[in-house]
Short mmCIF file of C-alpha atoms in Angstrom, two decimals:
data_model
loop_
_atom_site.label_atom_id
_atom_site.label_comp_id
_atom_site.label_asym_id
_atom_site.label_seq_id
_atom_site.Cartn_x
_atom_site.Cartn_y
_atom_site.Cartn_z
CA MET A 273 -0.29 17.17 13.26
CA GLN A 274 -0.43 14.27 16.14
CA LEU A 275 1.73 13.86 19.19
CA ILE A 276 4.28 11.12 18.77
CA ILE A 277 7.23 10.48 21.03
CA TRP A 278 10.66 10.18 19.42
CA LEU A 279 12.97 8.05 21.75
CA LEU A 280 16.61 7.43 20.97
CA LEU A 281 17.20 4.99 24.06
CA MET A 282 20.85 3.36 23.83
CA ILE A 283 19.85 0.11 25.82
CA GLY A 284 20.06 -3.41 25.41
CA GLY A 285 16.77 -4.75 24.17
CA PHE A 286 13.56 -3.07 23.63
CA THR A 287 10.48 -2.55 25.86
CA PRO A 288 7.40 -0.67 25.13
CA THR A 289 7.32 0.88 28.46
CA GLN A 290 7.49 4.59 27.28
CA VAL A 291 4.38 3.67 24.98
CA ARG A 292 2.76 2.18 27.91
CA GLU A 293 3.23 5.33 30.14
CA LEU A 294 1.55 7.45 27.32
CA GLU A 295 -1.29 5.04 26.98
CA THR A 296 -2.25 5.36 30.55
CA ASP A 297 -2.17 9.19 30.48
CA PRO A 298 -5.69 10.55 29.31
CA LEU A 299 -3.96 13.51 27.51
CA PHE A 300 -3.02 11.36 24.55
CA ASN A 301 -5.02 9.45 21.94
CA SER A 302 -4.11 6.07 22.95
CA GLY A 303 -5.29 3.83 25.69
CA ARG A 304 -7.29 5.85 28.27
CA GLY A 305 -8.09 9.01 26.29
CA SER A 306 -8.68 7.48 23.09
CA ALA A 307 -10.70 8.91 20.42
CA LEU A 308 -14.52 7.89 20.19
CA THR A 309 -16.31 6.03 17.61
CA GLU A 310 -19.56 7.04 16.16
CA ASN A 311 -21.13 4.99 18.76
CA GLY A 312 -19.22 6.65 21.55
CA THR A 313 -17.13 3.76 22.54
CA VAL A 314 -13.31 3.13 22.22
CA GLU A 315 -11.63 0.65 19.73
CA MET A 316 -8.05 0.93 20.12
CA GLU A 317 -4.92 -0.61 18.14
CA ALA A 318 -1.16 -0.86 18.24
CA SER A 319 1.82 -2.61 16.71
CA ILE A 320 5.35 -3.29 17.67
CA MET A 321 8.26 -4.76 15.59
CA ASP A 322 11.76 -5.87 16.50
CA GLY A 323 14.15 -5.04 13.74
CA PRO A 324 16.98 -7.83 13.72
CA LYS A 325 14.60 -10.70 13.14
CA ARG A 326 11.35 -8.60 11.74
CA ARG A 327 9.56 -9.92 14.43
CA CYS A 328 6.11 -8.30 14.94
CA GLY A 329 2.83 -8.21 16.72
CA ALA A 330 -0.17 -6.02 16.16
CA VAL A 331 -3.87 -5.73 17.61
CA SER A 332 -6.85 -3.98 16.59
CA GLY A 333 -10.40 -3.16 17.75
CA LEU A 334 -9.23 -3.37 21.42
CA THR A 335 -11.97 -2.33 24.17
CA THR A 336 -11.10 -3.36 27.29
CA VAL A 337 -7.14 -3.64 27.33
CA LYS A 338 -5.44 -1.16 29.52
CA ASN A 339 -2.35 -0.97 27.47
CA PRO A 340 -2.83 -2.08 23.76
CA ILE A 341 0.91 -2.07 23.13
CA SER A 342 1.55 -4.48 25.76
CA LEU A 343 -0.76 -6.93 24.09
CA ALA A 344 0.87 -6.23 20.50
CA ARG A 345 4.12 -7.47 22.18
CA LEU A 346 2.49 -10.50 23.84
CA VAL A 347 1.28 -11.46 20.31
CA MET A 348 4.77 -10.96 18.83
CA GLU A 349 6.32 -13.18 21.75
CA LYS A 350 3.60 -15.56 22.98
CA SER A 351 1.59 -16.38 19.83
CA PRO A 352 2.35 -17.99 16.50
CA HIS A 353 0.53 -15.03 14.86
CA SER A 354 1.46 -11.41 13.85
CA TYR A 355 -2.03 -9.83 14.30
CA LEU A 356 -5.13 -10.37 16.25
CA ALA A 357 -8.33 -8.10 16.02
CA PHE A 358 -11.34 -7.42 18.07
CA SER A 359 -12.87 -10.60 20.01
CA GLY A 360 -9.97 -12.74 19.10
CA ALA A 361 -7.44 -10.21 20.46
CA GLU A 362 -9.69 -9.71 23.57
CA GLU A 363 -9.96 -13.44 24.23
CA PHE A 364 -6.06 -13.54 23.94
CA ALA A 365 -5.52 -10.69 26.39
CA ARG A 366 -7.85 -12.46 28.77
CA GLN A 367 -5.76 -15.68 28.46
CA GLN A 368 -2.25 -13.83 29.21
CA GLY A 369 -3.50 -12.04 32.19
CA VAL A 370 -3.23 -8.40 31.02
CA GLU A 371 -4.83 -5.61 32.89
CA LEU A 372 -8.54 -4.98 31.57
CA PHE A 373 -11.01 -2.20 32.13
CA ASP A 374 -14.63 -1.67 31.16
CA ASN A 375 -14.67 0.54 28.09
CA GLU A 376 -15.81 3.42 30.19
CA TYR A 377 -12.33 3.68 31.95
CA PHE A 378 -10.97 4.89 28.48
CA ILE A 379 -13.68 7.49 27.60
CA THR A 380 -12.98 11.06 28.85
CA GLU A 381 -15.27 13.89 29.32
CA GLU A 382 -13.35 16.05 27.01
CA ASN A 383 -13.73 13.29 24.29
CA VAL A 384 -17.54 13.20 24.72
CA GLY A 385 -17.56 16.76 24.14
CA MET A 386 -15.32 16.35 20.90
CA LEU A 387 -17.57 13.74 19.51
CA LYS A 388 -20.80 15.74 20.02
CA LEU A 389 -19.06 18.49 17.97
CA ALA A 390 -17.93 15.98 15.34
CA LYS A 391 -21.41 14.85 14.97
CA GLU A 392 -23.02 18.34 14.77
CA ALA A 393 -20.38 19.17 12.04
CA ASN A 394 -20.95 15.82 10.34
CA SER A 395 -17.42 15.22 10.36
CA ILE A 396 -14.49 12.99 11.13
CA LEU A 397 -12.37 14.63 13.39
CA PHE A 398 -8.99 13.83 11.96
CA ASP A 399 -7.01 16.15 14.09
CA TYR A 400 -8.40 17.86 17.16
CA ARG A 401 -7.79 19.79 20.38
CA ILE A 402 -5.25 22.30 18.91
CA PRO A 403 -6.31 24.49 15.87
CA ASN A 404 -3.99 24.05 12.91
CA GLY A 405 -3.10 27.46 10.96
CA GLY A 406 -2.97 30.70 12.57
CA PHE A 407 -3.73 29.38 15.95
CA GLU A 408 -7.08 31.16 15.95
CA THR A 409 -9.94 29.95 18.19
CA CYS A 410 -12.40 28.08 15.89
CA SER A 411 -15.32 25.47 16.25
CA ALA A 412 -15.19 22.03 14.90
CA GLY A 413 -18.15 23.21 12.63
CA ALA A 414 -16.30 26.10 11.28
CA ALA A 415 -13.23 23.73 10.66
CA ALA A 416 -15.43 21.00 8.90
CA THR A 417 -17.06 23.67 6.70
CA ASP A 418 -14.11 25.68 5.79
CA SER A 419 -11.38 23.02 5.31
CA PRO A 420 -10.64 21.99 1.76
CA LEU A 421 -9.25 18.80 3.18
CA GLN A 422 -10.99 15.42 2.64
CA MET A 423 -10.65 11.77 3.68
CA ASN A 424 -12.26 9.40 1.10
CA GLY A 425 -14.89 12.32 0.09
CA LEU A 426 -15.65 13.27 3.63
CA PRO A 427 -14.81 16.69 5.19
CA ILE A 428 -11.82 16.47 7.77
CA SER A 429 -11.74 18.91 10.83
CA LEU A 430 -8.19 20.02 11.68
CA TYR A 431 -7.13 19.81 15.40
CA ALA A 432 -4.18 18.03 16.70
CA PRO A 433 -4.73 14.69 18.26
CA GLU A 434 -2.02 12.54 19.88
CA THR A 435 -1.31 9.13 18.54
CA VAL A 436 1.89 8.06 20.23
CA GLY A 437 4.89 6.05 18.89
CA CYS A 438 8.42 5.22 19.69
CA VAL A 439 11.56 4.22 18.00
CA VAL A 440 14.66 2.93 19.63
CA VAL A 441 18.30 1.85 18.69
CA ASP A 442 20.53 0.10 21.24
CA GLN A 443 24.43 0.03 21.21
CA GLU A 444 24.48 -2.88 19.01
CA GLY A 445 22.45 -1.38 16.23
CA ARG A 446 19.28 -2.95 16.83
CA CYS A 447 16.30 -1.00 15.93
CA ALA A 448 12.71 -1.46 17.23
CA ALA A 449 9.49 0.53 16.62
CA ALA A 450 6.00 0.84 18.18
CA THR A 451 2.97 2.77 17.77
CA SER A 452 -0.45 2.97 19.57
CA THR A 453 -3.63 5.05 18.86
CA GLY A 454 -7.38 5.45 19.48
CA GLY A 455 -7.87 6.51 15.71
CA LEU A 456 -10.17 8.98 14.33
CA MET A 457 -12.80 10.72 16.48
CA ASN A 458 -16.15 9.90 15.09
CA LYS A 459 -14.82 7.02 13.03
CA ARG A 460 -16.90 4.21 12.03
CA THR A 461 -17.02 1.28 14.01
CA GLY A 462 -14.59 -1.31 12.93
CA ARG A 463 -12.18 1.15 11.10
CA ILE A 464 -8.66 0.10 11.12
CA GLY A 465 -5.92 2.93 10.47
CA ASP A 466 -2.43 2.66 9.81
CA SER A 467 -1.19 2.20 13.42
CA PRO A 468 -1.46 -1.59 13.69
CA LEU A 469 -0.38 -2.07 10.13
CA ILE A 470 3.26 -3.35 9.91
CA GLY A 471 4.84 -1.60 6.80
CA ALA A 472 2.29 1.18 6.94
CA GLY A 473 2.43 2.88 10.54
CA THR A 474 5.16 0.85 12.03
CA TYR A 475 8.23 -1.06 10.84
CA ALA A 476 11.76 -2.03 11.96
CA SER A 477 14.58 -3.88 9.89
CA ASN A 478 18.25 -4.46 10.26
CA LEU A 479 18.39 -0.78 8.84
CA CYS A 480 16.16 1.36 10.73
CA GLY A 481 12.93 1.66 12.95
CA VAL A 482 10.03 3.88 11.80
CA SER A 483 6.75 4.93 13.39
CA CYS A 484 4.31 7.10 11.49
CA THR A 485 1.37 9.52 12.50
CA GLY A 486 -1.21 11.30 10.58
CA GLU A 487 -3.96 10.43 7.86
CA GLY A 488 -3.92 6.88 8.25
CA GLU A 489 -5.50 6.06 4.91
CA ALA A 490 -2.84 8.00 3.20
CA ILE A 491 -0.25 6.23 5.25
CA ILE A 492 -1.52 2.91 4.20
CA ARG A 493 -1.52 3.70 0.61
CA ALA A 494 1.95 4.72 0.80
CA THR A 495 3.19 1.71 2.95
CA LEU A 496 4.99 4.63 4.50
CA ALA A 497 7.31 3.19 7.21
CA ARG A 498 8.42 0.30 5.20
CA ASP A 499 9.11 2.66 2.07
CA VAL A 500 11.80 4.51 4.41
CA ALA A 501 13.86 1.32 4.73
CA ALA A 502 13.26 0.37 1.25
CA VAL A 503 14.72 3.51 -0.19
CA MET A 504 17.67 3.30 2.18
CA GLU A 505 18.36 -0.25 0.77
CA TYR A 506 17.46 0.16 -2.87
CA LYS A 507 18.47 3.87 -3.38
CA GLY A 508 21.40 3.85 -0.78
CA LEU A 509 19.95 7.04 0.90
CA CYS A 510 20.88 8.15 4.41
CA LEU A 511 18.13 8.16 7.05
CA GLN A 512 17.05 11.69 6.74
CA GLU A 513 17.30 11.59 2.89
CA ALA A 514 14.93 8.59 2.77
CA VAL A 515 12.58 10.30 5.36
CA ASP A 516 12.38 13.41 3.25
CA PHE A 517 11.94 11.31 0.05
CA VAL A 518 8.77 9.34 1.29
CA ILE A 519 7.31 12.32 2.70
CA LYS A 520 7.49 14.25 -0.40
CA GLU A 521 6.97 11.51 -2.85
CA ARG A 522 4.58 8.87 -1.50
CA LEU A 523 1.71 10.77 0.35
CA ASP A 524 0.01 12.31 -2.53
CA GLU A 525 -2.22 14.91 -0.84
CA GLY A 526 -2.45 13.05 2.60
CA GLN A 527 -0.80 14.69 5.50
CA ALA A 528 1.30 12.65 7.85
CA GLY A 529 4.82 12.63 9.49
CA LEU A 530 7.18 10.02 11.08
CA ILE A 531 10.01 9.54 13.33
CA ALA A 532 12.91 7.14 12.76
CA VAL A 533 16.34 5.79 13.88
CA SER A 534 19.05 3.99 11.90
CA LYS A 535 21.24 1.23 13.12
CA ASN A 536 23.91 3.93 13.04
CA GLY A 537 22.29 5.99 15.54
CA GLU A 538 21.32 8.48 13.36
CA VAL A 539 17.94 10.03 14.11
CA ALA A 540 15.33 11.60 11.76
CA CYS A 541 11.99 13.01 11.57
CA GLY A 542 9.82 14.54 8.43
CA PHE A 543 6.31 15.75 8.23
CA ASN A 544 4.20 17.77 5.66
CA ALA A 545 1.96 19.59 8.06
CA ASN A 546 2.46 22.78 10.12
CA GLY A 547 4.40 20.86 12.88
CA MET A 548 4.74 17.39 14.80
CA PHE A 549 5.30 17.12 18.42
CA ARG A 550 8.37 14.92 19.13
CA GLY A 551 11.03 14.20 21.73
CA CYS A 552 14.46 12.46 21.66
CA ALA A 553 16.63 11.14 24.54
CA THR A 554 19.87 9.30 24.74
CA GLU A 555 21.53 7.23 27.72
CA ASP A 556 24.01 9.99 28.38
CA GLY A 557 21.16 12.30 29.33
CA PHE A 558 20.80 14.16 26.21
CA MET A 559 17.08 15.32 25.58
CA GLU A 560 15.73 17.46 23.01
CA VAL A 561 11.88 18.50 21.88
CA GLY A 562 10.55 19.87 19.03
CA ILE A 563 7.10 20.96 17.28
CA TRP A 564 7.91 23.01 14.22
CA PRO A 565 10.14 22.12 11.35
#
């Protein structure tokens, strides 16, 4: 599964600082280090949502913005809109004075190599870098040939990418969520996944904050993040029960995972793959990390 950072930060208000740090690190599939399109370019996307008033901001198709999550927040706070994409989002970024780089800045040598493998295998690399299943060394070509998993009829190679996300709750029970990604390796230019879609990859309300990771098309069909809040509200489930329910009942054959916090300070995660990298921290110094169930 993808790497997603799970942060319970007892703070007054929410900032995307934690997500920005991960976007800047080339080890993660967000910002610098993002997965490459079929044309060898980077197209990034992100979203952020503030639960108390359901304010949100989202961006897609970014090619020059150093920190997509910061632009998503500016969409939420400095524009009358909720979602900007491609040239419109880039123009808004220039108007707001955010830090910009040429597309080459975001491209890493490792990802150029992974794209080459993906093209040789005629496959979308849904998960990459870390083999899934037995932890045996394998090539992208072998994974694409042997894996029964498909996305919209196309083979998916199994390596662990690193979409990043963050959910927070403060001392007053206010929840927020943010997600940022470069998407799929060898994706079609213009493809939009779940991460910038409010209700799919990101959602926050007066009940909880949720950030998702995994097969974007499956998460979109399930409106996965919003459904956690919905079953809490309509079925009266606690946070972990709601997370378990949507992972089991809403994903069909898709693979995904999510992290969540509730207004009461509960933390929860769920996934239907081998593992999901995650971490949790509180203001009093408690920290916890996990990979496996």
